[in-house]
Short mmCIF file of C-alpha atoms and ligand atoms in Angstrom, two decimals:
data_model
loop_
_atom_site.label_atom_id
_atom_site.label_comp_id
_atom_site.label_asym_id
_atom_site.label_seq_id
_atom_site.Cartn_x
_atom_site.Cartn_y
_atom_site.Cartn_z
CA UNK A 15 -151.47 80.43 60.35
CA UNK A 16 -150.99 80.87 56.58
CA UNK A 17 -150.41 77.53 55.01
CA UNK A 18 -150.56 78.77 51.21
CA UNK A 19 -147.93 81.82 52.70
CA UNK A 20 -145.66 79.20 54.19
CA UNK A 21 -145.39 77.08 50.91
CA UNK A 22 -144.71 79.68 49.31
CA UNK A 23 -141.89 80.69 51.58
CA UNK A 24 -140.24 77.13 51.69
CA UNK A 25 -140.90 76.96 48.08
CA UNK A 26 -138.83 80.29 47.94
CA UNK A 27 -136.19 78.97 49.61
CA UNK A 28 -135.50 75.85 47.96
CA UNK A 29 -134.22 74.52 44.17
CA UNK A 30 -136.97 73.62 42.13
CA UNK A 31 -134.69 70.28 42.03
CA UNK A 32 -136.03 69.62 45.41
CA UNK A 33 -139.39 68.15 45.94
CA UNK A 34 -141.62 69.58 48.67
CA UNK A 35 -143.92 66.07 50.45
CA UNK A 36 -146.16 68.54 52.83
CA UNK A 37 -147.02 66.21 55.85
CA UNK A 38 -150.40 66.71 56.83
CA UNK A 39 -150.60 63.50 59.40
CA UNK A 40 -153.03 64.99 62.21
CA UNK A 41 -154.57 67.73 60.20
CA UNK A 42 -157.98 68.10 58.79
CA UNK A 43 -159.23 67.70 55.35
CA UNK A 44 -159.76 71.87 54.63
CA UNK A 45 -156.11 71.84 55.78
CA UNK A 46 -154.87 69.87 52.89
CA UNK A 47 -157.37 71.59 50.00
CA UNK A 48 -155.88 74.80 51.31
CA UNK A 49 -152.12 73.43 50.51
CA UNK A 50 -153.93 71.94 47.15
CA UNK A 51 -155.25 75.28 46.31
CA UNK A 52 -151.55 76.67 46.20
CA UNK A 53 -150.08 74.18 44.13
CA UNK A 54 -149.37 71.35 46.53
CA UNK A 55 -149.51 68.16 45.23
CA UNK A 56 -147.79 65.70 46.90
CA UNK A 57 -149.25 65.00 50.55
CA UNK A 58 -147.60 62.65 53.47
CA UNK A 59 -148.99 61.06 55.76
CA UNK A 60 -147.96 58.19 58.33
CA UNK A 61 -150.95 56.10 59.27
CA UNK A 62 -152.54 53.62 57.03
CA UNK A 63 -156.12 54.54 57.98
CA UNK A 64 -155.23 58.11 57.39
CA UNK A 65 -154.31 57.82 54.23
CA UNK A 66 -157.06 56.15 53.10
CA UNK A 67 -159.67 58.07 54.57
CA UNK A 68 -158.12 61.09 53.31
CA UNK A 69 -157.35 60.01 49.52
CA UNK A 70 -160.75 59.01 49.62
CA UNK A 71 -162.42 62.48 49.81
CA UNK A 72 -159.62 64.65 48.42
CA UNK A 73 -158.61 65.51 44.48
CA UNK A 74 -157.64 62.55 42.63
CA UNK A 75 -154.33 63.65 41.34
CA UNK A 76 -152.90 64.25 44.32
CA UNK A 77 -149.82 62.01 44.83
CA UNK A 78 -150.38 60.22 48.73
CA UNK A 79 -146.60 59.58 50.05
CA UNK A 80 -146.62 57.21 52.68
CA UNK A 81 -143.97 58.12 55.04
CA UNK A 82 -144.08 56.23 58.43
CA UNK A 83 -143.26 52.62 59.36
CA UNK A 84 -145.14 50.30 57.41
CA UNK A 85 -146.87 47.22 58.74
CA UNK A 86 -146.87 44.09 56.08
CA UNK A 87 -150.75 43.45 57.10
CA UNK A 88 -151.88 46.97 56.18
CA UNK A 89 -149.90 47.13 52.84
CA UNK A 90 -153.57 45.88 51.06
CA UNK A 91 -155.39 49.05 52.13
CA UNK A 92 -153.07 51.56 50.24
CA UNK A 93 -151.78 49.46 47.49
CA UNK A 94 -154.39 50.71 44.77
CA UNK A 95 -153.52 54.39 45.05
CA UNK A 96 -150.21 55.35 46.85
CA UNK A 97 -147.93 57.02 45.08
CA UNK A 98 -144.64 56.69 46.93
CA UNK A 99 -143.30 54.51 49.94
CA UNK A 100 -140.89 56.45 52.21
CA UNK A 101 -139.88 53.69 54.63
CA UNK A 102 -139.14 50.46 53.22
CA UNK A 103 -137.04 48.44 56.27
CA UNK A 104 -137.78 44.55 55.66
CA UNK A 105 -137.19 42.27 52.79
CA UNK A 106 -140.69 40.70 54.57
CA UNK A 107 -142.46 44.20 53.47
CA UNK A 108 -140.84 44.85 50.18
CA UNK A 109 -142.41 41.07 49.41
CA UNK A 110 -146.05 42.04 50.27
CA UNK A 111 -145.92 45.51 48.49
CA UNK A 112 -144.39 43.49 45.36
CA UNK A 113 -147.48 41.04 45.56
CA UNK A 114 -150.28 43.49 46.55
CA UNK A 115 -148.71 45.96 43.68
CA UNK A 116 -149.19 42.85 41.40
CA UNK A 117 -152.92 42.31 42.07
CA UNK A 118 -153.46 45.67 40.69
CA UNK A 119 -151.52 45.31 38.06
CA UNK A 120 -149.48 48.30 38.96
CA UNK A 121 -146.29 49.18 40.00
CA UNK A 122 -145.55 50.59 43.75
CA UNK A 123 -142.49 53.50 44.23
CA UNK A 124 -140.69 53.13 47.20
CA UNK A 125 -137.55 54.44 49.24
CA UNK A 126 -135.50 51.91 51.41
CA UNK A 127 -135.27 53.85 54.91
CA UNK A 128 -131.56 53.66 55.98
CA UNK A 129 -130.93 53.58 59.88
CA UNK A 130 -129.05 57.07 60.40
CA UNK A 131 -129.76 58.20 64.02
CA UNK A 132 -128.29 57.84 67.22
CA UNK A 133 -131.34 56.19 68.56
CA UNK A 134 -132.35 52.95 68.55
CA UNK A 135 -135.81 53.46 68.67
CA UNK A 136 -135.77 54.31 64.49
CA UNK A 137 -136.35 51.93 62.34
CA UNK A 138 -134.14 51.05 59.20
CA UNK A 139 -131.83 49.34 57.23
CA UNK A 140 -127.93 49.31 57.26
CA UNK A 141 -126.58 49.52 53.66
CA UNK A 142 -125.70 45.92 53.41
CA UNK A 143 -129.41 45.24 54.26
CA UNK A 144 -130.56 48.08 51.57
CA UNK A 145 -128.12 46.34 48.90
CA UNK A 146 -129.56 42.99 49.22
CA UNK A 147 -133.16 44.27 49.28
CA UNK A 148 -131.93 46.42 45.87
CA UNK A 149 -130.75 43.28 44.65
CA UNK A 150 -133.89 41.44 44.56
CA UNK A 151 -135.62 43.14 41.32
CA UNK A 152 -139.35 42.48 42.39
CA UNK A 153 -141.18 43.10 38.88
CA UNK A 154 -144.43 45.34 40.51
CA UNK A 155 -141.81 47.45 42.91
CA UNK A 156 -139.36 50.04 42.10
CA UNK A 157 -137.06 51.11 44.34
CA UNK A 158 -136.20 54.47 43.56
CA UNK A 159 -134.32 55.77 46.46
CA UNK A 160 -133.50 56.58 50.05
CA UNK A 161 -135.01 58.17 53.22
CA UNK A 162 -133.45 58.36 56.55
CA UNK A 163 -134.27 60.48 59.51
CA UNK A 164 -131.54 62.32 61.33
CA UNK A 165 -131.50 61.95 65.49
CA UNK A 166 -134.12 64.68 67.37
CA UNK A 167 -131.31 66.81 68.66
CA UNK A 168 -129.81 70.55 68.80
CA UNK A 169 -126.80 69.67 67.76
CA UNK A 170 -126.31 70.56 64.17
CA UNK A 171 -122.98 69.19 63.95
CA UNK A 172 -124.53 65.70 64.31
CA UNK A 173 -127.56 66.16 62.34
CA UNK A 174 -125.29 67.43 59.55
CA UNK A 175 -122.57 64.14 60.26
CA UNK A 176 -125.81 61.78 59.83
CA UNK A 177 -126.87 63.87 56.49
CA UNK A 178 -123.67 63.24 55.34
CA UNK A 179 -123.46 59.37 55.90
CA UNK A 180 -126.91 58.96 54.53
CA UNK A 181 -125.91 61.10 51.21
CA UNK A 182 -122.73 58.66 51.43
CA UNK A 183 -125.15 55.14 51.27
CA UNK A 184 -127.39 57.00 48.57
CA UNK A 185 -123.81 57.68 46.50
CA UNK A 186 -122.58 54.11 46.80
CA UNK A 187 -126.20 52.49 45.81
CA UNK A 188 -126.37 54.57 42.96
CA UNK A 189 -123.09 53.77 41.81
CA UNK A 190 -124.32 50.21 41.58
CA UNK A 191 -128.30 51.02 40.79
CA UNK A 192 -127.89 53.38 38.31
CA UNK A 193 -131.77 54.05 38.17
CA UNK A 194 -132.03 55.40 41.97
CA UNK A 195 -132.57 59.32 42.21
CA UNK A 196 -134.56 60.03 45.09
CA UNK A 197 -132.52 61.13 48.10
CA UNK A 198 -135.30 61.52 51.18
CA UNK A 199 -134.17 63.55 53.77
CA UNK A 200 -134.76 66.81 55.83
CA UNK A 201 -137.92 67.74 58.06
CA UNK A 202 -139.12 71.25 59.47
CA UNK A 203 -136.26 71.80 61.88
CA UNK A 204 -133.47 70.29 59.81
CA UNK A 205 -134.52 70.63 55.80
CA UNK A 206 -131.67 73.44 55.44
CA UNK A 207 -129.23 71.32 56.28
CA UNK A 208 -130.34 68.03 54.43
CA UNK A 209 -130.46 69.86 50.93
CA UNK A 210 -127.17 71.18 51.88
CA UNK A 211 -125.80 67.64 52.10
CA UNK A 212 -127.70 66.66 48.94
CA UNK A 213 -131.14 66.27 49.61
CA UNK A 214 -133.51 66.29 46.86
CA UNK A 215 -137.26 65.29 48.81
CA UNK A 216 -137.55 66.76 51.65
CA UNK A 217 -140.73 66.29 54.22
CA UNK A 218 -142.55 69.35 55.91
CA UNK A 219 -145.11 69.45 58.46
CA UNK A 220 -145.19 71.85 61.11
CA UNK A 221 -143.45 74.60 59.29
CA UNK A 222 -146.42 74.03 56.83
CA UNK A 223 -148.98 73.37 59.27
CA UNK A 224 -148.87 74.30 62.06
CA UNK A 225 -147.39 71.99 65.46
CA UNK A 226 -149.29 68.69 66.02
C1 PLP B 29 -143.93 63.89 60.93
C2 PLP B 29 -142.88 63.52 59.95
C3 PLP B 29 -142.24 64.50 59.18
C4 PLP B 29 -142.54 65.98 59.28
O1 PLP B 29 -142.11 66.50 60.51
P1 PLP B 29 -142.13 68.08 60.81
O2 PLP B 29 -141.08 68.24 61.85
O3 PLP B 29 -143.49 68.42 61.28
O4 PLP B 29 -141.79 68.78 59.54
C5 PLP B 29 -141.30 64.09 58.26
N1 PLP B 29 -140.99 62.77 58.11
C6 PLP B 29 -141.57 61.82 58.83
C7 PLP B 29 -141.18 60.39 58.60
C8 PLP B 29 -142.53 62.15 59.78
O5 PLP B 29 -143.11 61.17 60.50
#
């Protein structure tokens, strides 16, 4: 496997509009100074510990997105450093980012995750829920977009329906929050479609890095 090859081949094949998170969850350290040494600089990953085992012994400026479901209790451990929020789904958690953001006299980036799929078993908010949490204007947080994952299926139509509703929500919010611009959504097997219904982040892994 070629991971400086396969940037550059996603890289290739996407607008420079559209910002490349490589998800390194599972991998090793060299993995992710190999991606660095190409020109990545925004990593993903979706455990807590991970994160911060990983930020700790990597290049400072690389920007750490946190992309998987968030637990309020572990917000303290990334708070000083993280760069991004993917998967905002409670008011409860938006709170304790706000306050742990505050004690380091920063301010915290974060998407709202919007419940797109088919299956229950993803977490996120409906867009009444992502409006009220929008309407809150926490001083240390800035909500700067939307993420949503489409349901693990073959079936393009659908992915492509849920794309669409999800580029739909982002439309509406912005309408309202002028200042939102970061539309999260597409993965390995799915990124063509997502920046074909708008997307403008999408997150790679396995195309990147190999299967986990
Ligand atoms: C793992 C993960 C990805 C990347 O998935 P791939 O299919 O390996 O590209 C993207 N987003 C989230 C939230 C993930 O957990």
């Amino acid at each position: 496997m070629n991971i400086k090859a396969n940037i550059s081949n996603i890289l290739n094949d996407i607008d420079e509009k559209v910002q490349l998170v490589a998800v390194s969850k599972t991998k090793p350290t060299d993995y992710i100074l190999e991606a660095y040494q190409a020109g990545q600089r925004i990593f993903g990953e979706n455990k807590v510990q991970d994160l911060v085992e990983k930020s700790a012994v990597l290049p400072d400026d690389i920007r750490w997105h946190m992309i998987g479901h968030l637990q309020s209790n572990k917000v303290k451990y990334i708070a000083p450093f993280v760069s991004l929020i993917h998967a905002v789904d409670s008011k409860k958690l938006l709170i304790e980012i706000n306050k742990r953001a505050k004690q380091h006299d920063r301010v915290i980036h974060c998407l709202l995750q919007i419940h797109i799929a088919q299956e229950s078993s993803k977490f996120g908010l409906n867009e009444d829920e992502a409006i009220e949490l929008l309407e809150m204007n926490l001083a240390n947080v800035s909500i700067d977009g939307i993420m949503g994952m489409a349901t693990f299926t073959d079936d393009k139509q659908q992915i492509r329906s849920e794309f669409k509703s999800l580029k739909n929500t982002f439309e509406k919010a912005k309408n309202k929050f002028h200042k939102l611009s970061i539309l999260s959504m597409g993965m390995s097997g799915d990124y063509d479609i997502a920046i074909e219904e708008g997307s403008n982040m999408i997150r790679i892994g396995s195309s990147i890095f190999g299967s986990r």
